[in-house]
Tab-separated table of C-alpha atoms in Angstrom:
chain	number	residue	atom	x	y	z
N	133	UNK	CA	22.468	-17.369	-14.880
N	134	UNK	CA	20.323	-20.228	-14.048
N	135	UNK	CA	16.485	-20.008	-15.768
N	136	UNK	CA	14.126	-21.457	-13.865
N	137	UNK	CA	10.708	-21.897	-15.394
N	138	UNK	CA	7.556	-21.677	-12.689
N	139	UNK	CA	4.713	-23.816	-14.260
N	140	UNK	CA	1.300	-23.550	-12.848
N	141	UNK	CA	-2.346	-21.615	-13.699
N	142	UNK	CA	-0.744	-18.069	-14.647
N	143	UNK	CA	-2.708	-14.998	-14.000
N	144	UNK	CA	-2.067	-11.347	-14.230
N	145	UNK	CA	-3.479	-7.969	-15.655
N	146	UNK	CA	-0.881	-6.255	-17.813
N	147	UNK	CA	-3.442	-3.784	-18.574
N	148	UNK	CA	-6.034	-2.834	-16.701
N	149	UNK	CA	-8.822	-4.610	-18.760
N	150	UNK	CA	-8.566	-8.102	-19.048
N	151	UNK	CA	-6.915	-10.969	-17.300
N	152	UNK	CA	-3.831	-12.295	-19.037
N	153	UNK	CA	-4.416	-16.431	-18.428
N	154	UNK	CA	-1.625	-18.931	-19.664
N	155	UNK	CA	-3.638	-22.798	-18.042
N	156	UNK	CA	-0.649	-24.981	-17.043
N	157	UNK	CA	1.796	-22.468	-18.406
N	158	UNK	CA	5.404	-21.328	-17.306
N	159	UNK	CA	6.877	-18.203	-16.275
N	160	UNK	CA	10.439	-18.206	-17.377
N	161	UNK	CA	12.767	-16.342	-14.938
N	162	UNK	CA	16.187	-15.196	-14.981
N	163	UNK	CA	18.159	-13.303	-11.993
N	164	UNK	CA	14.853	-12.642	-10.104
N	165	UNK	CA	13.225	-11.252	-13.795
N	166	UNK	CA	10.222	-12.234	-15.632
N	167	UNK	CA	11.776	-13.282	-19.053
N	168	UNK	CA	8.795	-14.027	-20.324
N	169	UNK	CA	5.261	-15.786	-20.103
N	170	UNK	CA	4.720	-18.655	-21.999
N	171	UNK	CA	2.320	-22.170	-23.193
N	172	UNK	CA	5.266	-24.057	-23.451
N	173	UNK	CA	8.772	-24.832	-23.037
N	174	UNK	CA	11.418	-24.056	-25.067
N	175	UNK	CA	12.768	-26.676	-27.612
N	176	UNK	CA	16.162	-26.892	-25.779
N	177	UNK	CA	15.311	-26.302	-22.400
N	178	UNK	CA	18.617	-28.359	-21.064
N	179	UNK	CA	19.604	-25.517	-18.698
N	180	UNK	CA	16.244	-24.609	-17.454
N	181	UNK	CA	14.907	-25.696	-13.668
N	182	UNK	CA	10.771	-26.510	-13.945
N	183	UNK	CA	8.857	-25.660	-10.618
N	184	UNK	CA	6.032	-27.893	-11.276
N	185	UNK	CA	3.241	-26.007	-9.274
N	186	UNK	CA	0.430	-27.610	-11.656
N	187	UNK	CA	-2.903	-27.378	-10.246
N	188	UNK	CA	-2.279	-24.039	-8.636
N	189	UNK	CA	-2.607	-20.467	-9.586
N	190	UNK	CA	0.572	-17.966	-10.098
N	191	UNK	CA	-0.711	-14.525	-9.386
N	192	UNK	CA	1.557	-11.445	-9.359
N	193	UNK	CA	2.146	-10.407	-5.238
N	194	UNK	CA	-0.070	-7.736	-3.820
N	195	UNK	CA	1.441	-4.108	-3.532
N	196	UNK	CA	-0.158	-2.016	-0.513
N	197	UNK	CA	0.714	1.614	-1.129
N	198	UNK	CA	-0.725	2.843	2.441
N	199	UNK	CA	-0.538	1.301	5.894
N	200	UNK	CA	0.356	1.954	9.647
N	201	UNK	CA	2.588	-0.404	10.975
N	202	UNK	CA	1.981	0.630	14.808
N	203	UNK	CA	-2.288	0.509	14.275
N	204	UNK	CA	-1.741	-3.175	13.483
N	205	UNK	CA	-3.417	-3.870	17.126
N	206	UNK	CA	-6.053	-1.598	16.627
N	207	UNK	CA	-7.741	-3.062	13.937
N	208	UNK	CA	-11.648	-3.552	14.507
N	209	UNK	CA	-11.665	-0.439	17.603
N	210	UNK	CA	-13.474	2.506	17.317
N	211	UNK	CA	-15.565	2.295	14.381
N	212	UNK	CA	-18.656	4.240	15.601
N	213	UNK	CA	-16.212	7.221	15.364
N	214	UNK	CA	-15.294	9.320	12.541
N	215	UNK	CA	-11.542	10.120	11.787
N	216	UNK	CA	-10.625	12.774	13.910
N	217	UNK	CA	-12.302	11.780	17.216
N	218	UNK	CA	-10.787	8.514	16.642
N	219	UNK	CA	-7.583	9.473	16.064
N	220	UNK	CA	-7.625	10.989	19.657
N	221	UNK	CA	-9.497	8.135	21.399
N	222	UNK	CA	-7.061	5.432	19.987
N	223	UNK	CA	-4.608	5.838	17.727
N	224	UNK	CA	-2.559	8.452	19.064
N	225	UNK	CA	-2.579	6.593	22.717
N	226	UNK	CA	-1.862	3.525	20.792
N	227	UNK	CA	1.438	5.051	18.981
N	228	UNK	CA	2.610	6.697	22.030
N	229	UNK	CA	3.364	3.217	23.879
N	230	UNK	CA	6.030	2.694	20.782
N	231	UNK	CA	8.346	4.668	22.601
N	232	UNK	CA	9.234	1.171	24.495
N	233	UNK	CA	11.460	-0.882	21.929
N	234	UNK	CA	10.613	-4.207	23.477
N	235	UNK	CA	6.739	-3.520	22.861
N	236	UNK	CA	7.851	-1.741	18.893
N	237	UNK	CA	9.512	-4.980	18.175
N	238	UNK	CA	6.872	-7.372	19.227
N	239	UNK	CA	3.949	-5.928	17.532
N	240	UNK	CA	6.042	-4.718	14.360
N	241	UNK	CA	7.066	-8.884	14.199
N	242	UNK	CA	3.120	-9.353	14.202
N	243	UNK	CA	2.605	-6.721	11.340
N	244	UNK	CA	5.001	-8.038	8.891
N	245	UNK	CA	4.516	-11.577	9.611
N	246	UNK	CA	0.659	-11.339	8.885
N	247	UNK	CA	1.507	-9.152	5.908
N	248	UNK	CA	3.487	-11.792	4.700
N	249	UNK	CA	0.290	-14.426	5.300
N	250	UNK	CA	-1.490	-12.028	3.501
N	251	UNK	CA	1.032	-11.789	0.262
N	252	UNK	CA	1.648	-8.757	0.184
N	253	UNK	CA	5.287	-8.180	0.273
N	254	UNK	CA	5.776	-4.794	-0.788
N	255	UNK	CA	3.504	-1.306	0.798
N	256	UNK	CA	4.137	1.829	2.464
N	257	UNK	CA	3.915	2.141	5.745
N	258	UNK	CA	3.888	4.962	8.648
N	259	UNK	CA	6.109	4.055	11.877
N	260	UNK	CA	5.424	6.459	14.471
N	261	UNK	CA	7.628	9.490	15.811
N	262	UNK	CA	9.834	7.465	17.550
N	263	UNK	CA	13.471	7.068	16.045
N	264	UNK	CA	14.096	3.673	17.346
N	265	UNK	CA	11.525	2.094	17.083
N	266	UNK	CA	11.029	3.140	13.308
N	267	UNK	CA	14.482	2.136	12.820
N	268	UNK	CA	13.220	-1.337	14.841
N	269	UNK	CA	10.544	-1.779	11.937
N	270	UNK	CA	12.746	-1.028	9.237
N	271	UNK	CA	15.641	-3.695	10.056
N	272	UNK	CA	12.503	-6.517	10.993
N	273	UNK	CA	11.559	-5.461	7.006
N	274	UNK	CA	15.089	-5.915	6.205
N	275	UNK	CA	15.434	-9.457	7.727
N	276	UNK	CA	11.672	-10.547	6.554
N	277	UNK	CA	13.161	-10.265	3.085
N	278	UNK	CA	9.578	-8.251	2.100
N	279	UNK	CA	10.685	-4.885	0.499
N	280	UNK	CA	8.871	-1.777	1.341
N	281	UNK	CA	9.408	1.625	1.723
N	282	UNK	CA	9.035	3.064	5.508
N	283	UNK	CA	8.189	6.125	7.265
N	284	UNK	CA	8.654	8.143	10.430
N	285	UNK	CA	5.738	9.729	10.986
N	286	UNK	CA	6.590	14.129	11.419
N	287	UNK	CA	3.973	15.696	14.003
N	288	UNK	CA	4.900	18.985	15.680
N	289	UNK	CA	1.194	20.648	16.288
N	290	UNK	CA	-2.321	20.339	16.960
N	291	UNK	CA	-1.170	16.767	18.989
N	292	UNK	CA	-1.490	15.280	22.326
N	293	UNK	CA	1.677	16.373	24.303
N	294	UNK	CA	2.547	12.813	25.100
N	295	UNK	CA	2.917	12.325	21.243
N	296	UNK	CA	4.338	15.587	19.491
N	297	UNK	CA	7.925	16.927	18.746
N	298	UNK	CA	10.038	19.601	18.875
N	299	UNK	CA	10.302	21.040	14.987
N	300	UNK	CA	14.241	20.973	14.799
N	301	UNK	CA	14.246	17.644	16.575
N	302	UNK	CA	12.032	16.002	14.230
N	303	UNK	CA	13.998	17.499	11.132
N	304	UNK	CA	17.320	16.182	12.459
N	305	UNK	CA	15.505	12.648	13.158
N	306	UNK	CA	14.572	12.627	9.890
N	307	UNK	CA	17.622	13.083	8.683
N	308	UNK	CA	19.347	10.883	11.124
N	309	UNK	CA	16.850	7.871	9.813
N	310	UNK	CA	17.547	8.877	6.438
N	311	UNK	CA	21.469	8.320	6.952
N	312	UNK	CA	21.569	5.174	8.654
N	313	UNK	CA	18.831	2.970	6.782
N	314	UNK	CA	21.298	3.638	3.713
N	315	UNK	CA	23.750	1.879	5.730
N	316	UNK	CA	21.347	-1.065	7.378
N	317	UNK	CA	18.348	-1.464	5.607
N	318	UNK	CA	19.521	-1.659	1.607
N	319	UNK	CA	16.383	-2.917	0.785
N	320	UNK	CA	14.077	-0.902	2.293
N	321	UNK	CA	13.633	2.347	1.612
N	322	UNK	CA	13.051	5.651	3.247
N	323	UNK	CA	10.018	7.948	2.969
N	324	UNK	CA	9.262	11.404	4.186
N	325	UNK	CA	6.513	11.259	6.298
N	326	UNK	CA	4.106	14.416	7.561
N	327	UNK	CA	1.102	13.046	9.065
N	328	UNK	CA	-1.064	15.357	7.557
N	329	UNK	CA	-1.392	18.932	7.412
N	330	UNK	CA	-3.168	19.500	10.566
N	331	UNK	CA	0.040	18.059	12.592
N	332	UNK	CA	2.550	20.073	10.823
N	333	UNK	CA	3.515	23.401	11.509
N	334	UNK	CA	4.727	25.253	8.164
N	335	UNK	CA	8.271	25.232	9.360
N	336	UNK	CA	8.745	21.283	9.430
N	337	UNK	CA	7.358	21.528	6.545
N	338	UNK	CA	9.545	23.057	4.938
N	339	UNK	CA	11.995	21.469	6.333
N	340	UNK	CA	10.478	17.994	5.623
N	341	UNK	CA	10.436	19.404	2.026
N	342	UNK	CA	14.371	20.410	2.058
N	343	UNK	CA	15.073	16.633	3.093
N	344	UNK	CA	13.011	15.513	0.146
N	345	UNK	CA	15.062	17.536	-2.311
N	346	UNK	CA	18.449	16.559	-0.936
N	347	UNK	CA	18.167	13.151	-0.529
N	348	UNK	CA	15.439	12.447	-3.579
N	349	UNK	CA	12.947	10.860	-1.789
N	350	UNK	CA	9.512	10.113	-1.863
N	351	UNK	CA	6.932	10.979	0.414
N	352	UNK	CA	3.577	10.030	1.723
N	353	UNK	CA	0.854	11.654	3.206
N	354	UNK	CA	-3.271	11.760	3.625
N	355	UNK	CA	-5.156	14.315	1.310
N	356	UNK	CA	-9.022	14.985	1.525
N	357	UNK	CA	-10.264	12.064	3.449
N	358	UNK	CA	-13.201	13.604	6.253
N	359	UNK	CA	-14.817	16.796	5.367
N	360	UNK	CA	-14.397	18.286	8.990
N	361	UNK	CA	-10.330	17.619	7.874
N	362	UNK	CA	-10.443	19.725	5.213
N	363	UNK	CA	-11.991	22.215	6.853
N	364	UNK	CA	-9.916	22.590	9.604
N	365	UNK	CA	-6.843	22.283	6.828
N	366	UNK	CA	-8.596	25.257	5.245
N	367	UNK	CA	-8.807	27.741	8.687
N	368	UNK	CA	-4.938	26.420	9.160
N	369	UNK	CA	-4.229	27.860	5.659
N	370	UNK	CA	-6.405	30.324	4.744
N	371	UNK	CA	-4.320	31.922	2.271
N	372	UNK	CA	-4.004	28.458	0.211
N	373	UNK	CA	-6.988	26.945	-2.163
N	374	UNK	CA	-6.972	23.328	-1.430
N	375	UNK	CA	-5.491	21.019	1.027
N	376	UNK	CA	-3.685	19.620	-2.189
N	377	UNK	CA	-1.945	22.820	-2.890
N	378	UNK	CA	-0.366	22.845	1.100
N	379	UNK	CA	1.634	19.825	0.186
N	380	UNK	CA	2.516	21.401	-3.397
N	381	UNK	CA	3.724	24.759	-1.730
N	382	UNK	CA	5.809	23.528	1.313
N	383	UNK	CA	7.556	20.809	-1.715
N	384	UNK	CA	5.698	17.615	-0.763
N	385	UNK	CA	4.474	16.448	-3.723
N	386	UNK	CA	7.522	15.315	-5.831
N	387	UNK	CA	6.785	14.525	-9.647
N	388	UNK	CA	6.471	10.765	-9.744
N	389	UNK	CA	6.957	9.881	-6.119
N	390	UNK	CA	4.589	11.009	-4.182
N	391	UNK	CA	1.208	8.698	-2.122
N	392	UNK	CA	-1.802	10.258	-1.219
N	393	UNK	CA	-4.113	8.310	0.656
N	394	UNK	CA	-7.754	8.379	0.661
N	395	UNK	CA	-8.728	11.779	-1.890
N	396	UNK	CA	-12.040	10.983	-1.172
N	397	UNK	CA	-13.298	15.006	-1.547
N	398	UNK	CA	-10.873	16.126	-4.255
N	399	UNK	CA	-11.977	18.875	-6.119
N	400	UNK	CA	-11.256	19.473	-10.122
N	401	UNK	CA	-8.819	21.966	-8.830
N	402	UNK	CA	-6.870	19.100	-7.111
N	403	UNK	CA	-7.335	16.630	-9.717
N	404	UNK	CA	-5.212	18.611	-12.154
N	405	UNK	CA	-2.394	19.145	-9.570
N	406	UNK	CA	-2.136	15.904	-8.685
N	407	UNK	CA	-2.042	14.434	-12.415
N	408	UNK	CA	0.616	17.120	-12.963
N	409	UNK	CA	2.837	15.766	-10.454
N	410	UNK	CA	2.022	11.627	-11.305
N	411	UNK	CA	0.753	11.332	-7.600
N	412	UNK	CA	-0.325	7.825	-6.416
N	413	UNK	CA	-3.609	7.951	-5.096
N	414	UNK	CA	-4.582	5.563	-2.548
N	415	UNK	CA	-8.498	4.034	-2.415
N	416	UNK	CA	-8.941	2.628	0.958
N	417	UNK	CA	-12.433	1.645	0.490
N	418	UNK	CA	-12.853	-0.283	3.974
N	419	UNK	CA	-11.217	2.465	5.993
N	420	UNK	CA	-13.120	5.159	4.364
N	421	UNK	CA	-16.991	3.533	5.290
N	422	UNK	CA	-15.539	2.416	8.488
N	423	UNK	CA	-14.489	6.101	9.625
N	424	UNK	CA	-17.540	6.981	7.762
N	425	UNK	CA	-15.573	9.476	6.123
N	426	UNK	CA	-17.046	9.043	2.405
N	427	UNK	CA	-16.785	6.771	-0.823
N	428	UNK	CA	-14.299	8.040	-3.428
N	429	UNK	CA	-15.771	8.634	-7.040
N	430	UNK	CA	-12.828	6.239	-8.192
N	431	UNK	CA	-14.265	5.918	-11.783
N	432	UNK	CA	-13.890	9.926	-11.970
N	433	UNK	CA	-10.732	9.543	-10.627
N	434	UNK	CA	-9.764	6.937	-13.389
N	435	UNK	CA	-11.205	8.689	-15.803
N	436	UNK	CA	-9.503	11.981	-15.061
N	437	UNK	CA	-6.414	9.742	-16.311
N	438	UNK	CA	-5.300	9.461	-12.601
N	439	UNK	CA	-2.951	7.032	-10.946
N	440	UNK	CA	-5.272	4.744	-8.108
N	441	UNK	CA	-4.153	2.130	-6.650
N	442	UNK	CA	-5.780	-0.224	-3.869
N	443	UNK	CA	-4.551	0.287	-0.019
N	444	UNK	CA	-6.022	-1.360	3.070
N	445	UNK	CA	-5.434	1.878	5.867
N	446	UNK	CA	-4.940	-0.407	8.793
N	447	UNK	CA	-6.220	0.474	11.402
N	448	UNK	CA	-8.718	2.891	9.768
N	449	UNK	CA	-9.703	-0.136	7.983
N	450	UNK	CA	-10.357	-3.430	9.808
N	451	UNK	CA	-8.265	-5.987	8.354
N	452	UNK	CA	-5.216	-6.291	6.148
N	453	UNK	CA	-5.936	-8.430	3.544
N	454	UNK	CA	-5.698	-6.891	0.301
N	455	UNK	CA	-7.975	-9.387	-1.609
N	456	UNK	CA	-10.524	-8.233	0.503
N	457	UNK	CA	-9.864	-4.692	0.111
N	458	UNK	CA	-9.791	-5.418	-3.701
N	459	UNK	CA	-13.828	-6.686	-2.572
N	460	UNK	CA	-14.162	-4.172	-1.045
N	461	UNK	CA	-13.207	-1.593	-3.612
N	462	UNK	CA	-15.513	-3.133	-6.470
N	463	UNK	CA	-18.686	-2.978	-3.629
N	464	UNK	CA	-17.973	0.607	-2.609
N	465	UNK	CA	-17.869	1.746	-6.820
N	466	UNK	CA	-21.183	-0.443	-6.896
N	467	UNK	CA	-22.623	1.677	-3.603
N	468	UNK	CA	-20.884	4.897	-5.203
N	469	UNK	CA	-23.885	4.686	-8.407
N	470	UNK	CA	-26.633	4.882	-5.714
N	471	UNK	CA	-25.844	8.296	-5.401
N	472	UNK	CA	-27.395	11.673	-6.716
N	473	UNK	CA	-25.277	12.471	-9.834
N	474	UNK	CA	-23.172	9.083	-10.134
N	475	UNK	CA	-25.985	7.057	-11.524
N	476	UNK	CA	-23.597	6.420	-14.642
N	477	UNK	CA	-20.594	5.826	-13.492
N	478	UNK	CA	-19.296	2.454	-14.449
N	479	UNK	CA	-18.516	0.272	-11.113
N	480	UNK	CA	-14.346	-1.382	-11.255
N	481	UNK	CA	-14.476	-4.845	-12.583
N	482	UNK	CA	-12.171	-7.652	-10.918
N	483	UNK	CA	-9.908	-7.322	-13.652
N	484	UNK	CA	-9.563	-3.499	-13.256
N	485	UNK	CA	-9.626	-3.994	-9.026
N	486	UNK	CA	-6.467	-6.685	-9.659
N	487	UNK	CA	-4.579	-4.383	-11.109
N	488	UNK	CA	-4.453	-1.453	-9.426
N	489	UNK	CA	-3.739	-3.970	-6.212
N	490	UNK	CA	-1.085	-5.426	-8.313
N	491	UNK	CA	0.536	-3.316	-10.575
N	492	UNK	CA	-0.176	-0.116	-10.088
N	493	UNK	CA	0.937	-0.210	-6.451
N	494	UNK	CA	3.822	-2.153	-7.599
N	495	UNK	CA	4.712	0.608	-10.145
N	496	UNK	CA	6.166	2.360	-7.284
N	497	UNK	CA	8.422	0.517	-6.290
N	498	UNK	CA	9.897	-0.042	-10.343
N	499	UNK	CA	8.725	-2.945	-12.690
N	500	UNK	CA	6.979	-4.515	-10.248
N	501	UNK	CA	3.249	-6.257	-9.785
N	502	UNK	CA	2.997	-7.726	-13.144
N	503	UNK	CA	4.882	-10.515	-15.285
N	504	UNK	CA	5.193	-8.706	-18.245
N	505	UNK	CA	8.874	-9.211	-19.501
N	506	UNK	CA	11.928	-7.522	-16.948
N	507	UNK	CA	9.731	-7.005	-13.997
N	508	UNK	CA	10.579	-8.587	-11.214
N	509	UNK	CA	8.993	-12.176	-10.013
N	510	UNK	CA	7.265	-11.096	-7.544
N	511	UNK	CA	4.752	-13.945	-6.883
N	512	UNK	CA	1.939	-16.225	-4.742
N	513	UNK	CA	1.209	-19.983	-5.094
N	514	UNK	CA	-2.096	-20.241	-4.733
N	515	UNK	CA	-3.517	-23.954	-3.637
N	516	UNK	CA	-5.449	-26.250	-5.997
N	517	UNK	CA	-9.013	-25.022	-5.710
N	518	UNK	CA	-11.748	-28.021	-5.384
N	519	UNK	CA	-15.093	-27.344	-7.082
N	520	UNK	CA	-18.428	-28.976	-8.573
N	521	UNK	CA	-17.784	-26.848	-11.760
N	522	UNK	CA	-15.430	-26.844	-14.300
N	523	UNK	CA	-14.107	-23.298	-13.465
N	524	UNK	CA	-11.324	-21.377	-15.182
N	525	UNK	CA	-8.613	-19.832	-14.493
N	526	UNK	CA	-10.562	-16.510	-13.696
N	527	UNK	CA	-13.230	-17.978	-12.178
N	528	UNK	CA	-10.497	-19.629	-9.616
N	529	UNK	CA	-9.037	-16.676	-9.265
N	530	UNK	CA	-12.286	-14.734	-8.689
N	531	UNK	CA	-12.757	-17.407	-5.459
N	532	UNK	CA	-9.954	-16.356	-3.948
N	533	UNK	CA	-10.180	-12.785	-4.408
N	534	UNK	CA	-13.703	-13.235	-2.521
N	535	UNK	CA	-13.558	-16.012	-0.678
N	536	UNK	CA	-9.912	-17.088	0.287
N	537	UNK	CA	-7.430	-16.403	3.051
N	538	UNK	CA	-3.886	-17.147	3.702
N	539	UNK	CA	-4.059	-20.794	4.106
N	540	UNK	CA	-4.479	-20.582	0.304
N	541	UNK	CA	-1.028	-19.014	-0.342
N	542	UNK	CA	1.143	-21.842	-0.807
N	543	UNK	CA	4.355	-20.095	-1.342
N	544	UNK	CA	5.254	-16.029	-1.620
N	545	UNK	CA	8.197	-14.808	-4.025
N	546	UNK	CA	9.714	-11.596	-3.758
N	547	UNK	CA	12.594	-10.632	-6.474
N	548	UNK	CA	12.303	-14.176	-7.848
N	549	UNK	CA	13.227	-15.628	-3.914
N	550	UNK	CA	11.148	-18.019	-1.953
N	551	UNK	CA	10.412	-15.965	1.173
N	552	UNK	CA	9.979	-18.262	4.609
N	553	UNK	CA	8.179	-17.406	7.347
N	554	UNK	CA	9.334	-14.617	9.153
N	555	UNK	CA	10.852	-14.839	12.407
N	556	UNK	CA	10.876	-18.241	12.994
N	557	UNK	CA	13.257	-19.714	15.573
C-alpha cells in the first residue's frame, strides 16, 4: 500500500497531560493507519505521497459520545425550563413529527451535514421511535461517509400517547433495525437505546437487555442528570438503590460498551458500578447549566479512575460544536470550585479537555481520536492562523478551541479518506 505522509502543525494528546506538538511535521499513513508521527521524512521516501498542508494545524477529529439527531431544530428553545418540563413542552412534540419520512430526511441531512462543519465525524446519537425514519438517519450516515453508532430510541411508559409504543412492538423493531443495518449500513453501527428509566417499563427492559446479549451490542442511555429524575427513578424502583443499579439489573450496562450521559448526581455507590463495568461517562457541560440540572464534579469523576469523555447533548445543549463544549467543560470545572466542599478540586486544563473530546470518545469506537501508531487517521485541517504574536503550536490551537468555527476546518479525514461535503448535488 501507498504511504502518504500529511505534513502540517501536528497536534494531539496521547495522554491526557500534555500536548504532543511535531511544527511542520508529517504524519505517515498507511491503509487509513497512523504509522507513525514524525520531524522528518524518511531517507528513502521514493514511494511516499507528501500532503503539504504547511501553515496549518493537524488535529485528531472530534468524537461526540452523546447526541439527538431529531433535537437538531430545537437547539436554543426552552431554556428557562428544567429537563423534565422541557422534555414535554418540546422535545417530545418535536420527535413525534419524525413519523413523516420526508420531514426525518430533511432535518437528519441538516444534522450530519453541520456535524460534519463541525469535525466531528464520529458520536452517538438517539433517532427517535420511529423505524423508518431511524433507518432514514442511519443510511444518510452511511452515505456521509462519517461513522457513528445510532440508536432507536425504546419508550413504552410515562410518555405522551402520540409518542409511546407498544412493549412487544418496540422489541421486535429493535430487532428488525438490528437485522437490516447489518445488511445496509456496514459502517454504522447499531445501539440499544432506552430513553431512560422513567420511559421504560421493566419488561422492555428486559427485553432491550436480551437484544444486547444476542447480538453484542452496546447501549446508551442518561443516568443521574436532574434531581427531580432521580427521584421519580427511585418511586419507579423502590426496591433498587440507585438509578445506576436499574440499568445493571435489567442487563444494560455491558462491560466496556456502555454511554451514560450526564452523571451529574452519582453517588460513591454508582461510581464503583460504573468503573466495574468500564462505562463511558458523558460531561455535557452546556446542556447541564442550560436545563439547569447541575455541574458534574468531573475532577472526582477523573479521579475515581473513571472513563469521561466530552458530549454536546443537542438539544439540551445549544449548539453542536464540540470545541465549544470542550470551553465549556474547562469553565463549568472552574464554576464547579466555587462551591461548598470543591474548593480544591483542580479545574480540566485544555490539554486534559482535548482529550477526552478526542480520544477518549474515540476509544469507543476502537483506536480512534489520537495519532499514536495503528489508530486510524482520523483528522481536521485547520487554516493558517494570522496573529501579532509569534504563537505556537498550542497557543494556535488554544484559538481555535476558543475562538474558531467551521470556516477554519479546511479539510475533515475519516479512516485516512478525505470526506466532501455531504449531500451535495
Amino acid at each position: 500500500m501507498m504511504i502518504i505522509a500529511y505534513k502540517g502543525d501536528i497536534v494531539f494528546t496521547p495522554s491526557p497531560d500534555h500536548f504532543e506538538t511535531f511544527e511542520d511535521g508529517y504524519v505517515l499513513v498507511e491503509d487509513g493507519k497512523v504509522i507513525r508521527v514524525c520531524d522528518s521524512l524518511p531517507p528513502d521516501s521514493r514511494n511516499i505521497t507528501i500532503m503539504n498542508r504547511s501553515g496549518h494545524l493537524i488535529i485528531p477529529a472530534f468524537n461526540d459520545l452523546h447526541t439527538h439527531a431529531p433535537q437538531y431544530p430545537l437547539a436554543g428553545l426552552g431554556f428557562d425550563y428544567e429537563l423534565l418540563p422541557w422534555l414535554e413542552k418540546y422535545t417530545f412534540k418535536a420527535e413525534s413529527r419524525y413519523a413523516d419520512i420526508d420531514m426525518a430526511d430533511h432535518w437528519y441531512r441538516r444534522f450530519i451535514t453541520k456535524l460534519w462543519e463541525n469535525g466531528t465525524l464520529r458520536f452517538s446519537a438517539f433517532a427517535t421511535l420511529h423505524n423508518e425514519a431511524t433507518l432514514r438517519l442511519m443510511e444518510l450516515c452511511q452515505e456521509s461517509g462519517l461513522r457513528p453508532v445510532i440508536g432507536k430510541v425504546n419508550m413504552d411508559r410515562n410518555s405522551p400517547d402520540y409518542l409511546i409504543e407498544d412493549t412487544d412492538a418496540s422489541l421486535s423493531g429493535t430487532e428488525e433495525l438490528i437485522m437490516k443495518a447489518k445488511k445496509i449500513t456496514p459502517d454504522v453501527g447499531f445501539i440499544i437505546t432506552p430513553r431512560f428509566v422513567p420511559s421504560t417499563t421493566p419488561e422492555l427492559m428486559n427485553g432491550l437487555g436480551e437484544l444486547v446479549k444476542r447480538y453484542h451490542l452496546p447501549v446508551q442511555s442518561h443516568l443521574d442528570e436532574n434531581r427531580n429524575e432521580i427521584k421519580w427513578v427511585h418511586e419507579l424502583h423502590p426496591n433498587i438503590p440507585t438509578y445506576t443499579e436499574v440499568y445493571e439489573h435489567y442487563g444494560l450496562m455491558p462491560d466496556g460498551r456502555t454511554i451514560m450521559a450526564h452523571c451529574v448526581w452519582l453517588t460513591d455507590r454508582e461510581r464503583k458500578i460504573l468503573k466495574e463495568h468500564d462505562v463511558w461517562l458523558t460531561h455535557c457541560a452546556e446542556s447541564n447549566l442550560d436545563l439547569t440540572s447541575g455541574i458534574m464534579p468531573v475532577r472526582r469523576n477523573l479521579d475515581y479512575g473513571l472513563r469521561v469523555s466530552i458530549a454536546s447533548d443537542v438539544a439540551g445543549s445549544h449548539e453542536s460544536a464540540m470545541n465549544r463544549h470542550i470551553v465549556m467543560a474547562i469553565e463549568a470545572s472552574k464554576a464547579k470550585t466555587f462551591e461548598t466542599g470543591y474548593a480544591e478540586d483542580k479545574p480540566l486544563r485544555l490539554p486534559e479537555a482535548f482529550y477526552m473530546a478526542t480520544k477518549v470518545g474515540g476509544s469507543f469506537f476502537g483506536e480512534v481520536g489520537s495519532f499514536e501508531s495503528g489508530y486510524e487517521f482520523d483528522a481536521l485541517v485547520i487554516r493558517e492562523d494570522e496573529s501579532p504574536l509569534d504563537l505556537s503550536v498550542e497557543e494556535r490551537l488554544e484559538r481555535f478551541i476558543y475562538t474558531g468555527d467551521d470556516r477554519d476546518i479546511k479539510e475533515r479525514y475519516v479512516g485516512g479518506k478525505l470526506i466532501p461535503r455531504p449531500f451535495q448535488k
